[in-house]
Amino acid sequence: MGVFMEKIYDETFDSGRHLWYRNVPLSEQAKFGLTIALNASTVTEIIDRLSAERVHNQNIFAYFYDQNESGNAITESFRISLMVKINESSVNVRFNLSDLDFAEHLQEIQGFEKMMIEKLTEEFVN
């Protein structure tokens, strides 16, 4: 696969199976902050990884951490992340990013979340 994505944790709790991945290419460094870099190969790899991990009738919570750190107006830094919850009847997707990245890329993020929900729903929801 073209995207280097490393699974770092795999835990099962009462709420379901929780999977954590790092080095997921969700952004690229830019002159000011980051440029959101959401591409088809990343989406395909996320879906392939979740398909391989899926166990019937089990909720999946997946956390995908970017390789880059982002900052905000009060000088805190954190990693951009994508969170996904899948169960038999629904899919939820949340993209977490800094204030500047939100301001610069809101429409792109909303489109990406919508597309991810549609593709994951096709793949996983009965």
PDB file of C-alpha atoms in Angstrom:
ATOM      1  CA  MET A   1       0.000   0.000   0.000  1.00  0.00           C
ATOM      2  CA  GLY A   2       1.220   3.497  -0.778  1.00  0.00           C
ATOM      3  CA  VAL A   3       0.387   5.167   2.540  1.00  0.00           C
ATOM      4  CA  PHE A   4       2.603   4.453   5.546  1.00  0.00           C
ATOM      5  CA  MET A   5       0.167   3.971   8.383  1.00  0.00           C
ATOM      6  CA  GLU A   6       1.217   2.184  11.555  1.00  0.00           C
ATOM      7  CA  LYS A   7      -1.245   0.592  13.974  1.00  0.00           C
ATOM      8  CA  ILE A   8      -0.055   1.471  17.475  1.00  0.00           C
ATOM      9  CA  TYR A   9      -2.848   0.121  19.696  1.00  0.00           C
ATOM     10  CA  ASP A  10      -5.697  -2.351  19.399  1.00  0.00           C
ATOM     11  CA  GLU A  11      -7.947  -2.614  22.455  1.00  0.00           C
ATOM     12  CA  THR A  12     -11.423  -3.990  23.066  1.00  0.00           C
ATOM     13  CA  PHE A  13     -13.678  -2.424  25.686  1.00  0.00           C
ATOM     14  CA  ASP A  14     -17.395  -2.752  26.446  1.00  0.00           C
ATOM     15  CA  SER A  15     -18.088  -0.025  23.875  1.00  0.00           C
ATOM     16  CA  GLY A  16     -16.322  -1.946  21.087  1.00  0.00           C
ATOM     17  CA  ARG A  17     -12.953  -2.319  19.444  1.00  0.00           C
ATOM     18  CA  HIS A  18     -10.629   0.696  19.481  1.00  0.00           C
ATOM     19  CA  LEU A  19      -7.827   1.028  16.921  1.00  0.00           C
ATOM     20  CA  TRP A  20      -5.136   3.713  16.902  1.00  0.00           C
ATOM     21  CA  TYR A  21      -2.937   4.511  13.889  1.00  0.00           C
ATOM     22  CA  ARG A  22      -0.135   7.024  13.428  1.00  0.00           C
ATOM     23  CA  ASN A  23       1.752   8.511  10.473  1.00  0.00           C
ATOM     24  CA  VAL A  24      -1.453   8.944   8.486  1.00  0.00           C
ATOM     25  CA  PRO A  25      -0.899  11.577   5.758  1.00  0.00           C
ATOM     26  CA  LEU A  26      -3.721  14.028   6.447  1.00  0.00           C
ATOM     27  CA  SER A  27      -1.726  17.235   5.912  1.00  0.00           C
ATOM     28  CA  GLU A  28       1.429  18.767   4.457  1.00  0.00           C
ATOM     29  CA  GLN A  29       3.577  21.603   5.786  1.00  0.00           C
ATOM     30  CA  ALA A  30       2.793  24.977   4.170  1.00  0.00           C
ATOM     31  CA  LYS A  31       4.102  28.543   4.479  1.00  0.00           C
ATOM     32  CA  PHE A  32       1.522  29.332   7.178  1.00  0.00           C
ATOM     33  CA  GLY A  33       0.392  26.276   9.102  1.00  0.00           C
ATOM     34  CA  LEU A  34      -0.553  23.154   7.235  1.00  0.00           C
ATOM     35  CA  THR A  35      -2.281  22.349   3.992  1.00  0.00           C
ATOM     36  CA  ILE A  36      -4.897  19.657   4.369  1.00  0.00           C
ATOM     37  CA  ALA A  37      -3.847  16.848   2.033  1.00  0.00           C
ATOM     38  CA  LEU A  38      -6.714  14.416   1.806  1.00  0.00           C
ATOM     39  CA  ASN A  39      -6.271  12.104  -1.141  1.00  0.00           C
ATOM     40  CA  ALA A  40      -7.820   8.974  -2.594  1.00  0.00           C
ATOM     41  CA  SER A  41      -4.965   6.680  -1.557  1.00  0.00           C
ATOM     42  CA  THR A  42      -5.334   7.695   2.100  1.00  0.00           C
ATOM     43  CA  VAL A  43      -9.098   7.136   1.974  1.00  0.00           C
ATOM     44  CA  THR A  44      -8.631   3.750   0.295  1.00  0.00           C
ATOM     45  CA  GLU A  45      -6.056   2.651   2.852  1.00  0.00           C
ATOM     46  CA  ILE A  46      -8.255   3.707   5.778  1.00  0.00           C
ATOM     47  CA  ILE A  47     -11.186   1.734   4.367  1.00  0.00           C
ATOM     48  CA  ASP A  48      -8.964  -1.284   3.623  1.00  0.00           C
ATOM     49  CA  ARG A  49      -7.513  -1.233   7.138  1.00  0.00           C
ATOM     50  CA  LEU A  50     -10.930  -0.995   8.762  1.00  0.00           C
ATOM     51  CA  SER A  51     -12.323  -3.743   6.509  1.00  0.00           C
ATOM     52  CA  ALA A  52      -9.492  -6.054   7.547  1.00  0.00           C
ATOM     53  CA  GLU A  53     -10.128  -5.307  11.237  1.00  0.00           C
ATOM     54  CA  ARG A  54     -13.904  -5.622  11.177  1.00  0.00           C
ATOM     55  CA  VAL A  55     -15.615  -8.287  13.237  1.00  0.00           C
ATOM     56  CA  HIS A  56     -19.349  -8.764  12.629  1.00  0.00           C
ATOM     57  CA  ASN A  57     -21.631  -7.061  15.180  1.00  0.00           C
ATOM     58  CA  GLN A  58     -18.761  -5.168  16.790  1.00  0.00           C
ATOM     59  CA  ASN A  59     -18.537  -1.390  17.100  1.00  0.00           C
ATOM     60  CA  ILE A  60     -15.278  -0.007  15.756  1.00  0.00           C
ATOM     61  CA  PHE A  61     -13.689   3.202  16.987  1.00  0.00           C
ATOM     62  CA  ALA A  62     -10.632   4.197  14.956  1.00  0.00           C
ATOM     63  CA  TYR A  63      -8.245   7.070  15.561  1.00  0.00           C
ATOM     64  CA  PHE A  64      -5.901   8.195  12.774  1.00  0.00           C
ATOM     65  CA  TYR A  65      -3.112  10.626  13.725  1.00  0.00           C
ATOM     66  CA  ASP A  66      -1.353  12.797  11.167  1.00  0.00           C
ATOM     67  CA  GLN A  67       2.424  12.790  10.837  1.00  0.00           C
ATOM     68  CA  ASN A  68       2.526  16.595  11.301  1.00  0.00           C
ATOM     69  CA  GLU A  69       1.820  18.744  14.333  1.00  0.00           C
ATOM     70  CA  SER A  70      -0.363  21.818  14.038  1.00  0.00           C
ATOM     71  CA  GLY A  71      -0.550  24.858  16.296  1.00  0.00           C
ATOM     72  CA  ASN A  72      -3.221  27.255  17.462  1.00  0.00           C
ATOM     73  CA  ALA A  73      -3.429  30.925  18.466  1.00  0.00           C
ATOM     74  CA  ILE A  74      -2.420  30.238  22.076  1.00  0.00           C
ATOM     75  CA  THR A  75       0.739  28.387  20.957  1.00  0.00           C
ATOM     76  CA  GLU A  76      -0.421  24.897  21.842  1.00  0.00           C
ATOM     77  CA  SER A  77       0.483  22.157  19.416  1.00  0.00           C
ATOM     78  CA  PHE A  78      -1.230  18.891  18.669  1.00  0.00           C
ATOM     79  CA  ARG A  79      -1.597  16.344  15.905  1.00  0.00           C
ATOM     80  CA  ILE A  80      -4.397  16.584  13.405  1.00  0.00           C
ATOM     81  CA  SER A  81      -6.543  13.495  13.750  1.00  0.00           C
ATOM     82  CA  LEU A  82      -9.413  11.726  12.090  1.00  0.00           C
ATOM     83  CA  MET A  83     -11.800   9.767  14.304  1.00  0.00           C
ATOM     84  CA  VAL A  84     -14.233   7.185  12.969  1.00  0.00           C
ATOM     85  CA  LYS A  85     -17.000   5.218  14.685  1.00  0.00           C
ATOM     86  CA  ILE A  86     -18.695   2.380  12.813  1.00  0.00           C
ATOM     87  CA  ASN A  87     -21.572   0.207  13.950  1.00  0.00           C
ATOM     88  CA  GLU A  88     -24.153  -1.826  12.057  1.00  0.00           C
ATOM     89  CA  SER A  89     -26.485   1.126  11.512  1.00  0.00           C
ATOM     90  CA  SER A  90     -24.323   4.236  11.255  1.00  0.00           C
ATOM     91  CA  VAL A  91     -20.949   5.835  10.637  1.00  0.00           C
ATOM     92  CA  ASN A  92     -19.571   8.940  12.366  1.00  0.00           C
ATOM     93  CA  VAL A  93     -16.479  10.839  11.215  1.00  0.00           C
ATOM     94  CA  ARG A  94     -14.738  13.751  12.960  1.00  0.00           C
ATOM     95  CA  PHE A  95     -11.676  15.616  11.764  1.00  0.00           C
ATOM     96  CA  ASN A  96      -9.821  17.495  14.531  1.00  0.00           C
ATOM     97  CA  LEU A  97      -7.529  20.377  13.619  1.00  0.00           C
ATOM     98  CA  SER A  98      -6.271  23.781  14.753  1.00  0.00           C
ATOM     99  CA  ASP A  99      -8.084  27.095  14.551  1.00  0.00           C
ATOM    100  CA  LEU A 100      -6.057  28.304  11.532  1.00  0.00           C
ATOM    101  CA  ASP A 101      -6.496  24.997   9.716  1.00  0.00           C
ATOM    102  CA  PHE A 102     -10.236  25.168  10.447  1.00  0.00           C
ATOM    103  CA  ALA A 103     -10.445  28.695   9.027  1.00  0.00           C
ATOM    104  CA  GLU A 104      -8.406  27.852   5.935  1.00  0.00           C
ATOM    105  CA  HIS A 105      -9.864  24.433   5.103  1.00  0.00           C
ATOM    106  CA  LEU A 106     -13.413  24.196   6.498  1.00  0.00           C
ATOM    107  CA  GLN A 107     -15.158  23.410   3.190  1.00  0.00           C
ATOM    108  CA  GLU A 108     -12.536  20.831   2.261  1.00  0.00           C
ATOM    109  CA  ILE A 109     -12.852  19.169   5.689  1.00  0.00           C
ATOM    110  CA  GLN A 110     -16.659  19.104   5.504  1.00  0.00           C
ATOM    111  CA  GLY A 111     -16.501  17.562   2.033  1.00  0.00           C
ATOM    112  CA  PHE A 112     -13.974  14.981   3.207  1.00  0.00           C
ATOM    113  CA  GLU A 113     -16.077  14.018   6.247  1.00  0.00           C
ATOM    114  CA  LYS A 114     -19.182  13.652   4.053  1.00  0.00           C
ATOM    115  CA  MET A 115     -17.307  11.540   1.491  1.00  0.00           C
ATOM    116  CA  MET A 116     -15.804   9.335   4.226  1.00  0.00           C
ATOM    117  CA  ILE A 117     -19.234   8.772   5.774  1.00  0.00           C
ATOM    118  CA  GLU A 118     -20.671   7.800   2.375  1.00  0.00           C
ATOM    119  CA  LYS A 119     -17.812   5.402   1.527  1.00  0.00           C
ATOM    120  CA  LEU A 120     -17.702   3.825   4.991  1.00  0.00           C
ATOM    121  CA  THR A 121     -21.504   3.469   5.030  1.00  0.00           C
ATOM    122  CA  GLU A 122     -21.356   1.646   1.670  1.00  0.00           C
ATOM    123  CA  GLU A 123     -18.689  -0.670   3.024  1.00  0.00           C
ATOM    124  CA  PHE A 124     -19.918  -1.351   6.563  1.00  0.00           C
ATOM    125  CA  VAL A 125     -23.567  -0.487   7.236  1.00  0.00           C
ATOM    126  CA  ASN A 126     -26.098  -3.246   6.639  1.00  0.00           C
TER     127      ASN A 126
END
